[in-house]
Short mmCIF file of C-alpha atoms and ligand atoms in Angstrom, two decimals:
data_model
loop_
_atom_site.label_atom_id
_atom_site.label_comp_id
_atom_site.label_asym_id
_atom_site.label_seq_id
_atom_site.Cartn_x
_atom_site.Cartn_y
_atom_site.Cartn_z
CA UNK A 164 131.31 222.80 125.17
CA UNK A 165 132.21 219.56 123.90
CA UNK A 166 135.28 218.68 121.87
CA UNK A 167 133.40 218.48 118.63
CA UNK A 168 132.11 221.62 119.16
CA UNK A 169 135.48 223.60 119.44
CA UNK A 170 136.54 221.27 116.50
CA UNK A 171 133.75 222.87 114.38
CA UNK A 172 134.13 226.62 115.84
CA UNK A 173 137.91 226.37 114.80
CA UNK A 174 137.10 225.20 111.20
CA UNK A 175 134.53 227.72 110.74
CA UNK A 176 136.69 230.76 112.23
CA UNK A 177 140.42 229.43 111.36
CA UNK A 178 140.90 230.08 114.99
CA UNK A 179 142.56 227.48 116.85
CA UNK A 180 143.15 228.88 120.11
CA UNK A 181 140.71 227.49 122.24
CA UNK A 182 140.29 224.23 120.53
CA UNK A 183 144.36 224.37 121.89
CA UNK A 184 143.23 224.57 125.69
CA UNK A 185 140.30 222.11 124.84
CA UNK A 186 142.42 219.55 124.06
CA UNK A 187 145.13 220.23 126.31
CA UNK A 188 142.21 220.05 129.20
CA UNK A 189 141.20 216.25 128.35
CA UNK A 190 141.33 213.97 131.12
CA UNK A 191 140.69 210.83 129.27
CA UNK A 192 141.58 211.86 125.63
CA UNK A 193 139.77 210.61 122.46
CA UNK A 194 142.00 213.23 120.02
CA UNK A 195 141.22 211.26 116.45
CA UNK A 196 137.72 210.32 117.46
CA UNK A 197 136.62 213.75 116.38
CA UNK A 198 137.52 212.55 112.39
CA UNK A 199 134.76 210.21 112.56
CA UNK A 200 132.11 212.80 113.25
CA UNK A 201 130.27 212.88 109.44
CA UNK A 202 130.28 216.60 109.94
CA UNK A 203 133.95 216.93 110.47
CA UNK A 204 134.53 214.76 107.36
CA UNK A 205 131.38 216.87 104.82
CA UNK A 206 134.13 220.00 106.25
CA UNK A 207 137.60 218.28 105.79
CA UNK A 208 136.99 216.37 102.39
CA UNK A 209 136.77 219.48 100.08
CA UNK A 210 139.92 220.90 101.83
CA UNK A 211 142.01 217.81 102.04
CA UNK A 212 141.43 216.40 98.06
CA UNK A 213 139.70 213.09 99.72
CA UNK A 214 137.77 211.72 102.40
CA UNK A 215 140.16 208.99 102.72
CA UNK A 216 140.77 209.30 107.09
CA UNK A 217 143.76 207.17 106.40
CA UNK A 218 145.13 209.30 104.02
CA UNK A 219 144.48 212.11 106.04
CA UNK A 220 146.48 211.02 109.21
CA UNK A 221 149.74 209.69 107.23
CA UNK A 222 150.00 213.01 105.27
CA UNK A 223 153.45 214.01 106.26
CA UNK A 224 151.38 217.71 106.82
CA UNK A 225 149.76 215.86 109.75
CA UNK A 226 152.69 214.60 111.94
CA UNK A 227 156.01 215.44 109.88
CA UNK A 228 157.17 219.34 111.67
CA UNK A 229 159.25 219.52 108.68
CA UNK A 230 156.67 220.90 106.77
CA UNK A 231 156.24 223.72 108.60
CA UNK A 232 158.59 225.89 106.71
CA UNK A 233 157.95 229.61 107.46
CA UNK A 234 155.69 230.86 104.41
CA UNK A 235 154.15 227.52 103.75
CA UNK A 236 149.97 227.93 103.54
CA UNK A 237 147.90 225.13 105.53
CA UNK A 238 143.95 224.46 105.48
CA UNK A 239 142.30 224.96 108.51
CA UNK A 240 141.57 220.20 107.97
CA UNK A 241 145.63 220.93 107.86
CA UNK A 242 145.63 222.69 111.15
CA UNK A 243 143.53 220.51 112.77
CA UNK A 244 144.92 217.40 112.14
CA UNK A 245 148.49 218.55 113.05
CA UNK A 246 146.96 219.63 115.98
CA UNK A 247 145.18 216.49 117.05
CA UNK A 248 148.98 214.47 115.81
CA UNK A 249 150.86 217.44 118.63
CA UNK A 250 148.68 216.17 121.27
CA UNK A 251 148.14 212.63 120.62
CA UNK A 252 152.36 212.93 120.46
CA UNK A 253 152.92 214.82 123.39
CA UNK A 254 151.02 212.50 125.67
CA UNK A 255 152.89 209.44 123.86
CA UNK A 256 156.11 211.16 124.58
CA UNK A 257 155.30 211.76 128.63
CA UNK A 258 153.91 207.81 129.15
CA UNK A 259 156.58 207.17 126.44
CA UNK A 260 159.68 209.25 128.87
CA UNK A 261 158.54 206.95 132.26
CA UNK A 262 157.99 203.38 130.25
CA UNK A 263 161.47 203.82 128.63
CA UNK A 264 162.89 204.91 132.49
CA UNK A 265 160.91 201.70 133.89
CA UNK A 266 161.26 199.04 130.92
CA UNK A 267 163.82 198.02 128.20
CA UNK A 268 162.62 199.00 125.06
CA UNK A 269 164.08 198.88 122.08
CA UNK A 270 164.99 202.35 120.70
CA UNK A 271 162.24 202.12 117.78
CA UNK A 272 159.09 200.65 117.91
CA UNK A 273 155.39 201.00 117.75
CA UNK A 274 152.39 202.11 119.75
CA UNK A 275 148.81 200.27 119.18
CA UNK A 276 146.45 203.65 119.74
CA UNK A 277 142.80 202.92 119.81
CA UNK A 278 140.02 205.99 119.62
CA UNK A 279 136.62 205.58 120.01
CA UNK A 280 136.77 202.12 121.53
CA UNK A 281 138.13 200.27 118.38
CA UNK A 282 136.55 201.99 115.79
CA UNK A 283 139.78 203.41 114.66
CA UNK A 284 143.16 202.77 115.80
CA UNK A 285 146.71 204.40 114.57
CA UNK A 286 149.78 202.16 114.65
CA UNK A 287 152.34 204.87 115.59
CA UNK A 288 155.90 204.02 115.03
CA UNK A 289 158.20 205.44 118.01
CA UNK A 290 162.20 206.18 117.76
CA UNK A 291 164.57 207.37 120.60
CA UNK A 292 167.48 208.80 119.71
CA UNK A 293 170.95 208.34 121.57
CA UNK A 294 170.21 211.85 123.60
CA UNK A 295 166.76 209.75 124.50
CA UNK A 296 164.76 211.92 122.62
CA UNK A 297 161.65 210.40 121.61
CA UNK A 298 159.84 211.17 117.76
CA UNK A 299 156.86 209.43 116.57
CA UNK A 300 155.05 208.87 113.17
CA UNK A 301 152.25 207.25 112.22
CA UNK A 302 152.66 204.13 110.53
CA UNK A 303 149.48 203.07 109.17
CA UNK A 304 145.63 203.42 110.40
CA UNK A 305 142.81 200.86 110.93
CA UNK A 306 139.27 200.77 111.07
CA UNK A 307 137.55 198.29 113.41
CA UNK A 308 140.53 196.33 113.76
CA UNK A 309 138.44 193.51 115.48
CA UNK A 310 140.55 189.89 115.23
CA UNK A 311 143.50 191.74 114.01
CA UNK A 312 144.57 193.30 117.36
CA UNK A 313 147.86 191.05 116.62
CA UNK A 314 149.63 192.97 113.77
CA UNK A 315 150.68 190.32 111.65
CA UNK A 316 147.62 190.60 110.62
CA UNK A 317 147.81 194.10 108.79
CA UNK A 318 150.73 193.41 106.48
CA UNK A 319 148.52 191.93 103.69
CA UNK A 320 147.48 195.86 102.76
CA UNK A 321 150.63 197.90 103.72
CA UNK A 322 153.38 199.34 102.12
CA UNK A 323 157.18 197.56 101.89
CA UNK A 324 158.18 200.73 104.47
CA UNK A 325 154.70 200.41 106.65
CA UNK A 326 155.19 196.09 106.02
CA UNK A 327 158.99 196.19 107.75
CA UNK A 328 157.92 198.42 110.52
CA UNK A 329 155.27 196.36 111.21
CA UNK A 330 157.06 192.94 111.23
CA UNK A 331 159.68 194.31 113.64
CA UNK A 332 156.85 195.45 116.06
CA UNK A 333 154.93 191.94 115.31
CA UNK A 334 158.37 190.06 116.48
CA UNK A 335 158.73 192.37 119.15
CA UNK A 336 158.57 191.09 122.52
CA UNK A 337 156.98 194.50 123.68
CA UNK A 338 153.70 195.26 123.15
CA UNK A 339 152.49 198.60 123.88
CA UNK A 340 149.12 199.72 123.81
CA UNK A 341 147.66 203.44 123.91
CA UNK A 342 143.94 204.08 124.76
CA UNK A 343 142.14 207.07 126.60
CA UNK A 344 145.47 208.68 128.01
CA UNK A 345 146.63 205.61 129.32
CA UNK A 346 150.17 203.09 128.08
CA UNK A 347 150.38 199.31 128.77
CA UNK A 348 153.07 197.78 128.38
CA UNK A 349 153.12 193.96 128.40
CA UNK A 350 156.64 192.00 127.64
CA UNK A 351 154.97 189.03 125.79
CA UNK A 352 158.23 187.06 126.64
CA UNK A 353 158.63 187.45 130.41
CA UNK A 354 154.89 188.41 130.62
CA UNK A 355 154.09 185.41 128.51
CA UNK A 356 150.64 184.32 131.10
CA UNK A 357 149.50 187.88 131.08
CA UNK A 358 146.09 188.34 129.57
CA UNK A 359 145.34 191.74 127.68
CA UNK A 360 145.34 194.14 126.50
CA UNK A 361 142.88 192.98 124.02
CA UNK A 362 140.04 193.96 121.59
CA UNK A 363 138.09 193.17 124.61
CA UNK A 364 140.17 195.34 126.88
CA UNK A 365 139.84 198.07 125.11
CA UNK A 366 135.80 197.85 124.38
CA UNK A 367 135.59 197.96 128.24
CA UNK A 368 138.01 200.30 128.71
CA UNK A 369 135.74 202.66 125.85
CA UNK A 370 132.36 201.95 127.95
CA UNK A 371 134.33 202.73 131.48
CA UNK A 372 135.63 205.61 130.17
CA UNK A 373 132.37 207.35 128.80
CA UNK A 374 130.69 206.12 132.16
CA UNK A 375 133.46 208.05 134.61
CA UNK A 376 133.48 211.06 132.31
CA UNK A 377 129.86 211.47 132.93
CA UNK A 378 129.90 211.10 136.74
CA UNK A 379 128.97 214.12 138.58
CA UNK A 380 131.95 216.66 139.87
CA UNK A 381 131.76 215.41 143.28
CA UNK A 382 131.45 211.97 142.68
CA UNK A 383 133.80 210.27 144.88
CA UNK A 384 133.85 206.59 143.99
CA UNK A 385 134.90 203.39 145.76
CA UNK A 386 135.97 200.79 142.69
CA UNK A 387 137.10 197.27 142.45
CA UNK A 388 138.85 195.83 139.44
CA UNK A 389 138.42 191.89 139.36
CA UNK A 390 140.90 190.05 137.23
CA UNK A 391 143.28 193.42 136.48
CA UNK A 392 145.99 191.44 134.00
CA UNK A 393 148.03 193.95 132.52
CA UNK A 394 146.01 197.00 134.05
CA UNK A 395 144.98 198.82 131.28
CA UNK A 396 141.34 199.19 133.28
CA UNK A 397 142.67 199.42 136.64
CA UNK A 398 144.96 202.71 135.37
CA UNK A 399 142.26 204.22 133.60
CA UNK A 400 140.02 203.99 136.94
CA UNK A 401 143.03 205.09 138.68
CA UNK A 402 143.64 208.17 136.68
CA UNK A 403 139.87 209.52 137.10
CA UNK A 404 139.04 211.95 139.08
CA UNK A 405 135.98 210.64 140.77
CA UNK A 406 137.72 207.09 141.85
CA UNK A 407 138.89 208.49 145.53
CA UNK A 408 139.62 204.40 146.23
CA UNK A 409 141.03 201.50 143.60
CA UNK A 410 141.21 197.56 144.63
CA UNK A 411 142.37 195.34 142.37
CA UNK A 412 142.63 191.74 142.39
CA UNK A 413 144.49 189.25 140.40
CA UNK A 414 145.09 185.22 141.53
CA UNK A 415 148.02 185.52 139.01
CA UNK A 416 151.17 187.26 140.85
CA UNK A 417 152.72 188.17 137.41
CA UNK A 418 149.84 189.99 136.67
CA UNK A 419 149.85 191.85 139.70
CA UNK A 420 153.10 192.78 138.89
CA UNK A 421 152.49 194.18 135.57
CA UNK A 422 149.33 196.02 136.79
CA UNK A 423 151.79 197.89 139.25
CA UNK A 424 154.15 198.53 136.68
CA UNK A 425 151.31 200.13 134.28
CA UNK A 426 149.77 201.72 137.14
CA UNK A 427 153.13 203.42 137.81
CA UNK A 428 154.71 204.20 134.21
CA UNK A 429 150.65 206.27 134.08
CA UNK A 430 151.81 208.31 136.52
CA UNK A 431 149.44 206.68 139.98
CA UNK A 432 150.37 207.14 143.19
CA UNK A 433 151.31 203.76 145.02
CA UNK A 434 152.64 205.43 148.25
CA UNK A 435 152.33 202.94 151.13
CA UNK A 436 150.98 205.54 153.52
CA UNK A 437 148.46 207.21 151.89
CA UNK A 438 147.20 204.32 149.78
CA UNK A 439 144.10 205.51 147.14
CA UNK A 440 144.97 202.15 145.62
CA UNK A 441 145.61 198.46 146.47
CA UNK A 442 146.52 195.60 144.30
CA UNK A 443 146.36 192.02 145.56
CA UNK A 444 147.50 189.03 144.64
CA UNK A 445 144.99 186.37 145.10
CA UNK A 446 141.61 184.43 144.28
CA UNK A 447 138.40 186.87 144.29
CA UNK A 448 136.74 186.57 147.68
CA UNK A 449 134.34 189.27 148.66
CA UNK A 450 134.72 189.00 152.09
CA UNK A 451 137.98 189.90 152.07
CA UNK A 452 136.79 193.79 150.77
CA UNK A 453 135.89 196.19 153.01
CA UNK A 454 132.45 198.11 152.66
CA UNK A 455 130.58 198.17 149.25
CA UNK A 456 131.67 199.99 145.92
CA UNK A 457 130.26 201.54 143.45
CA UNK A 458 131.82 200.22 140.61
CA UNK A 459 132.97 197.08 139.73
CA UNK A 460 135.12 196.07 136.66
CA UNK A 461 135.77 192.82 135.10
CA UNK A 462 136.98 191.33 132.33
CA UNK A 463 136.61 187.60 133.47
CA UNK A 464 136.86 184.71 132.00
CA UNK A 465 134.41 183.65 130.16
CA UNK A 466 133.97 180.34 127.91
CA UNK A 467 132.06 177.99 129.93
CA UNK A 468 133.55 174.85 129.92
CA UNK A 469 131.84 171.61 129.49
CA UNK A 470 130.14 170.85 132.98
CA UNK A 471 132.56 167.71 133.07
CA UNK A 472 135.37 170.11 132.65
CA UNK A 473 134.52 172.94 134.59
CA UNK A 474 135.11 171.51 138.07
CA UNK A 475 138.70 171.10 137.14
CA UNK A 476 141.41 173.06 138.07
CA UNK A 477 144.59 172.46 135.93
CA UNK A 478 144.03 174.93 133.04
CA UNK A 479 146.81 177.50 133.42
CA UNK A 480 148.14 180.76 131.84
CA UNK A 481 145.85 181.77 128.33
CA UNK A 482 143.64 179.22 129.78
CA UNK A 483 143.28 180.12 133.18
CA UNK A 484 142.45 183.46 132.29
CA UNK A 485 139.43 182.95 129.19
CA UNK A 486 138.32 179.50 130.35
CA UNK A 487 135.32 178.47 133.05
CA UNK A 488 132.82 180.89 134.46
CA UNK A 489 133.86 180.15 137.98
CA UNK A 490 134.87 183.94 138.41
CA UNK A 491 131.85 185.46 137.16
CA UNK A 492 129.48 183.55 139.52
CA UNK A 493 131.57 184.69 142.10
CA UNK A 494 131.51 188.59 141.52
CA UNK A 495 127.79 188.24 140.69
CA UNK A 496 127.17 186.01 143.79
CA UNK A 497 128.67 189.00 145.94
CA UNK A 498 126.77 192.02 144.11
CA UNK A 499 124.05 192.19 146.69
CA UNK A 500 126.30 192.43 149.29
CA UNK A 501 128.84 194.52 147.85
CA UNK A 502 126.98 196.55 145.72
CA UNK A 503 126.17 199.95 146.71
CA UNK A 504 122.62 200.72 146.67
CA UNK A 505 123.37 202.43 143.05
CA UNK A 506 126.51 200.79 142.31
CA UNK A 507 127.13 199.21 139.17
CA UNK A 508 128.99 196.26 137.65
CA UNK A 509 130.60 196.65 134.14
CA UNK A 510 131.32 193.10 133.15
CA UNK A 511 132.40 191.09 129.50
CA UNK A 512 130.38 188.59 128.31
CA UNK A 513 130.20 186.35 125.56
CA UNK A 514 127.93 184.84 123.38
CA UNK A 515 128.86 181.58 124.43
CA UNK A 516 128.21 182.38 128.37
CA UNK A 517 125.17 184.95 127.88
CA UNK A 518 122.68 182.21 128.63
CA UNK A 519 124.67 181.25 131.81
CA UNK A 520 125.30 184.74 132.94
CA UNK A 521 121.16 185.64 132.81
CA UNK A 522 120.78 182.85 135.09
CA UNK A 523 122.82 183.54 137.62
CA UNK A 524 121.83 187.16 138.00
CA UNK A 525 119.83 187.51 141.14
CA UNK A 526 116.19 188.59 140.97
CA UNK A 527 117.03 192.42 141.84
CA UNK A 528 119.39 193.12 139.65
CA UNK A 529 119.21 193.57 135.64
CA UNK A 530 121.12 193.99 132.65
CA UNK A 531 122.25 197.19 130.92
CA UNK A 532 123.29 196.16 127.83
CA UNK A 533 126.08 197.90 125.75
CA UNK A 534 126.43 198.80 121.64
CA UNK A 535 122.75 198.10 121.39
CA UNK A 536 123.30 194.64 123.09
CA UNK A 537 124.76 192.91 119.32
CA UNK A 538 128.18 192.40 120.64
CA UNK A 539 130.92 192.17 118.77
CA UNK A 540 132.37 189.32 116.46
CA UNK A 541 135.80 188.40 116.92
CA UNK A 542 138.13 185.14 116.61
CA UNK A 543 137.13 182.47 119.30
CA UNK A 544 141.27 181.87 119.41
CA UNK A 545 141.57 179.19 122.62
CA UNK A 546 142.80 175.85 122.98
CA UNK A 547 140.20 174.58 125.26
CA UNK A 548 137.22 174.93 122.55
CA UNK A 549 140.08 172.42 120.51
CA UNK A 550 140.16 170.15 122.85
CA UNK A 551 136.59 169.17 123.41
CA UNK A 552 134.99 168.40 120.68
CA UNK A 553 131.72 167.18 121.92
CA UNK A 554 131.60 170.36 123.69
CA UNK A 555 132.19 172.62 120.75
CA UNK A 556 129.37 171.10 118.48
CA UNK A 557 127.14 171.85 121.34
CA UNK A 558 128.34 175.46 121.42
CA UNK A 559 127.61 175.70 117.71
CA UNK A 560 124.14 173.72 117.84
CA UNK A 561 123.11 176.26 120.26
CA UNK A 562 124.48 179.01 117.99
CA UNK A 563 126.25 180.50 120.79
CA UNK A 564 129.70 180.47 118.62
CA UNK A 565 130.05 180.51 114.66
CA UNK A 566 132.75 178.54 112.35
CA UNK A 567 133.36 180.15 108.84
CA UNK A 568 134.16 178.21 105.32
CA UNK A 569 137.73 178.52 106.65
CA UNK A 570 136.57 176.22 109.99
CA UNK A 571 137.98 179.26 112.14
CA UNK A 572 135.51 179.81 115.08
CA UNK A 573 134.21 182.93 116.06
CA UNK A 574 131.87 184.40 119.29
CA UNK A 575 130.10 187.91 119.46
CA UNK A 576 131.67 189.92 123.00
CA UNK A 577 129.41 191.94 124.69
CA UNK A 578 130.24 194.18 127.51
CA UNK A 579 127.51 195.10 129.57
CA UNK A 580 126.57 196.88 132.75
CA UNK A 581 124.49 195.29 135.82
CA UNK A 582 122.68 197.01 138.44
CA UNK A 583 119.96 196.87 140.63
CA UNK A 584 116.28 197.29 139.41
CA UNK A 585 115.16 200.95 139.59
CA UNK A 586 112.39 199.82 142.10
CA UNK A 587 115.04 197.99 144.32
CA UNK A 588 117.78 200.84 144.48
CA UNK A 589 115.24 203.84 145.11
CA UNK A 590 113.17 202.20 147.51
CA UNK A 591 116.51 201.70 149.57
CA UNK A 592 116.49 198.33 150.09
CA UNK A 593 119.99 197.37 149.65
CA UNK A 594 120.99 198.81 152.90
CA UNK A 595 123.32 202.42 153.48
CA UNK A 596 126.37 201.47 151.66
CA UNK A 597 129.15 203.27 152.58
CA UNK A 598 129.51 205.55 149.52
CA UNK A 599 127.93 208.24 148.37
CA UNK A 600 125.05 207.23 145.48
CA UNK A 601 126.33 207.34 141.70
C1 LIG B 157 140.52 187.82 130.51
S1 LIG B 157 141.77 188.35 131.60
C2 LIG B 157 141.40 190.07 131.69
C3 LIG B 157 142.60 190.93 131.95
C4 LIG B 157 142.35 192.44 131.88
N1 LIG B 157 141.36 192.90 132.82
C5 LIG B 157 141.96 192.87 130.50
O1 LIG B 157 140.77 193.19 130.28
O2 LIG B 157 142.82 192.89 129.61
C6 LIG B 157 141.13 187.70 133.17
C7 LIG B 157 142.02 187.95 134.37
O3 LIG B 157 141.32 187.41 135.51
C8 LIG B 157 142.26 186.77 136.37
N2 LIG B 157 141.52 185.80 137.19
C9 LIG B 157 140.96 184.62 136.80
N3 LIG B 157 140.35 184.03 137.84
C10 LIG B 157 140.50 184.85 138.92
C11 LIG B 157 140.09 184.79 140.29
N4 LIG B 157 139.37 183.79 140.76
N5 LIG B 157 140.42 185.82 141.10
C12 LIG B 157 141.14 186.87 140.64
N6 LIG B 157 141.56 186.98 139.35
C13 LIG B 157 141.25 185.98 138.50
C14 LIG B 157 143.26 186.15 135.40
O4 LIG B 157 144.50 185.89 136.04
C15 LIG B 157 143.36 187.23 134.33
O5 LIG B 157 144.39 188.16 134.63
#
């Protein structure tokens, strides 16, 4: 039974019980994601005054365990959303516990939390007291927060409380990012060439999270992360069940670093001798992997430069990791060889690369496309479409990125998936692999 289902059983009998264990059992939790279903909200609205979700997660009935003075009368919509706050806050608290141990944070802050990919996210303000006891509330909720993953952004419709708690975590140097069970933390000071997490990050991170949930019991994956940043994706893949083997490889050491950090404060095991998972720090060459996996992840870069451009080599930090399409030839140059016969590449694209990335996909391979193949549309924010301005009217005569009345730029991102041809993997002609099929 799914989640949605014991959601709807509890409503209906005002028993919350198993709904409890349900939620408690979640490997990769989507808690809120159930307040989107339109049958959840036709059941909630009557009970709660409004079908305003918002309103419904900052009611002080959801989070605040104040008002659960003995006598006091709750809705069942009451129950459940205090429910879904407990265990949304209880994980918080146990990432919350090791990032405080591993990092200096400030004693109050807040938490980006994303469910459902980015269809809704909850800006949850933390504080530790002196006895390092951690509390959270939420501070305000969002829907599609696409462009606005920097906060600043949000003030324009908050309250003067909600406005000052959201400055301090705007000028913040940490940013801290909840999604599917898993915490990143990136110091945007010391971790200043770190890419991620982004909107993009965590559209992937929705898609590879769906994809692992469905894998059979037994599955017992070999994956590769290409590109890893902060290591959102590379802790999500390392906290699944069915990944028995992680590599990950970034040519930026400080990356590296923070993907060992993240993988640690979400609990992975990085013991020496009995290694499930390996991070390197280096360029992408497939020849330096063992074997063949069955699943590759990668946010890469992805603006193509101009061809004049895209030979060079002296773009660094932000730029190194968006700009040139160097990295993505290079995974999908090595997918027939280290592929398994049903393995699978889950790779971002853009609307300014698409045309690019179809053309270098070899004949026996195709594309899965994701969220009905549209993409998303999100701020094209990077200095290297500013700095070539022949390059960027060709981009826009091509209609491959936008520019609104405001002269802002804009691209669609499209995650999709890449395998082989159904014809090609069944007939066996990719060789044995050395994994068992997906
Ligand atoms: C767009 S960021 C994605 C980061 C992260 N996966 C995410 O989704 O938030 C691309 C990452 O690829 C890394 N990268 C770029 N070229 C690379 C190469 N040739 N080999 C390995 N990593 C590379 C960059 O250092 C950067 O961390």
């Amino acid at each position: 039974m799914g989640l949605l289902d014991n959601v709807e059983n509890a409503l209906e009998r005002g028993d919350f019980t198993e709904l409890g264990r349900a939620l408690q059992r979640q490997q990769m939790p989507d808690t809120f994601r159930v307040l989107l279903s339109p049958r959840v909200i036709d059941i909630l609205t009557p009970q709660l005054g409004s079908k305003d979700i918002v309103n419904w997660i900052m009611r002080p009935r959801t989070w605040d365990i104040g008002s659960y003075k003995p006598g006091a009368n709750f809705t069942n919509g009451e129950t459940l959303l205090h429910l879904l706050w407990q265990d949304l806050s209880s994980r918080l608290n146990r990432k919350m516990d090791v990032a405080f141990q591993k990092v200096g944070l400030p004693a109050t802050g807040v938490v980006l939390c994303f469910f459902e990919g980015a269809e809704l996210s909850i800006i949850v303000g933390y504080k530790r007291s002196l006895h390092g006891v951690l509390s959270f509330r939420p501070v305000t909720a969002v829907f599609r927060p696409y462009g606005v993953f920097e906060l600043h952004h949000l003030l324009a419709s908050c309250s003067q409380e909600q406005r000052h708690l959201i400055k301090s975590a705007a000028l913040s140097v940490h940013k801290l990012v909840f999604q599917r069970g898993v915490l990143t933390h990136v110091d945007r000071q010391a971790e200043d060439d770190i890419c991620g997490p982004t909107i993009d990050t965590v559209l992937l991170g929705e898609e590879l999270a769906v994809w692992l949930e469905n894998q059979p019991a037994d599955s017992r994956l070999i994956a590769l992360e290409v590109g890893p940043g902060s290591g959102f994706l590379s802790s999500l893949l390392a906290g699944a069940e069915c990944v028995e083997r992680l590599y990950a490889v970034d040519l930026n050491p400080s990356a590296v670093k923070c993907t060992l950090k993240n993988l640690y404060i979400n609990g992975a095991s990085l013991k020496a001798l009995t290694p499930k998972i390996s991070v390197r720090a280096e360029s992408f060459d497939a020849a330096e992997f063992p074997g063949r996996f069955d699943l590759i992840v990668s946010n890469p870069p992805y603006l193509p430069l101009s061809p004049d451009r895209d030979n060079q080599t002296d773009s660094e930090g932000y730029g190194l990791a968006v700009g040139g399409l160097r990295l993505c030839q290079d995974i999908i140059n090595a997918l027939e060889e280290k592929l398994s016969p049903r393995g699978r590449l889950l790779l971002m694209t853009s609307s300014a690369s698409i045309t690019e990335i179809r053309r270098l996909l070899p004949a026996d391979f195709r594309i899965i496309p994701v969220m009905d193949g549209a993409g998303i549309r999100v701020p094209l924010d990077v200095d290297s479409m500013w700095e070539d301005s022949e390059w960027r009217k060709h981009l826009l005569l091509e209609k491959r990125i936008e520019v609104d009345e405001n002269g802002d730029l804009w691209h669609y991102i499209q995650p999709m998936w890449i395998d082989r041809k159904p014809e090609i993997a069944n007939c066996g002609s990719a060789g044995d692999g050395n994994s068992p099929a997906i």
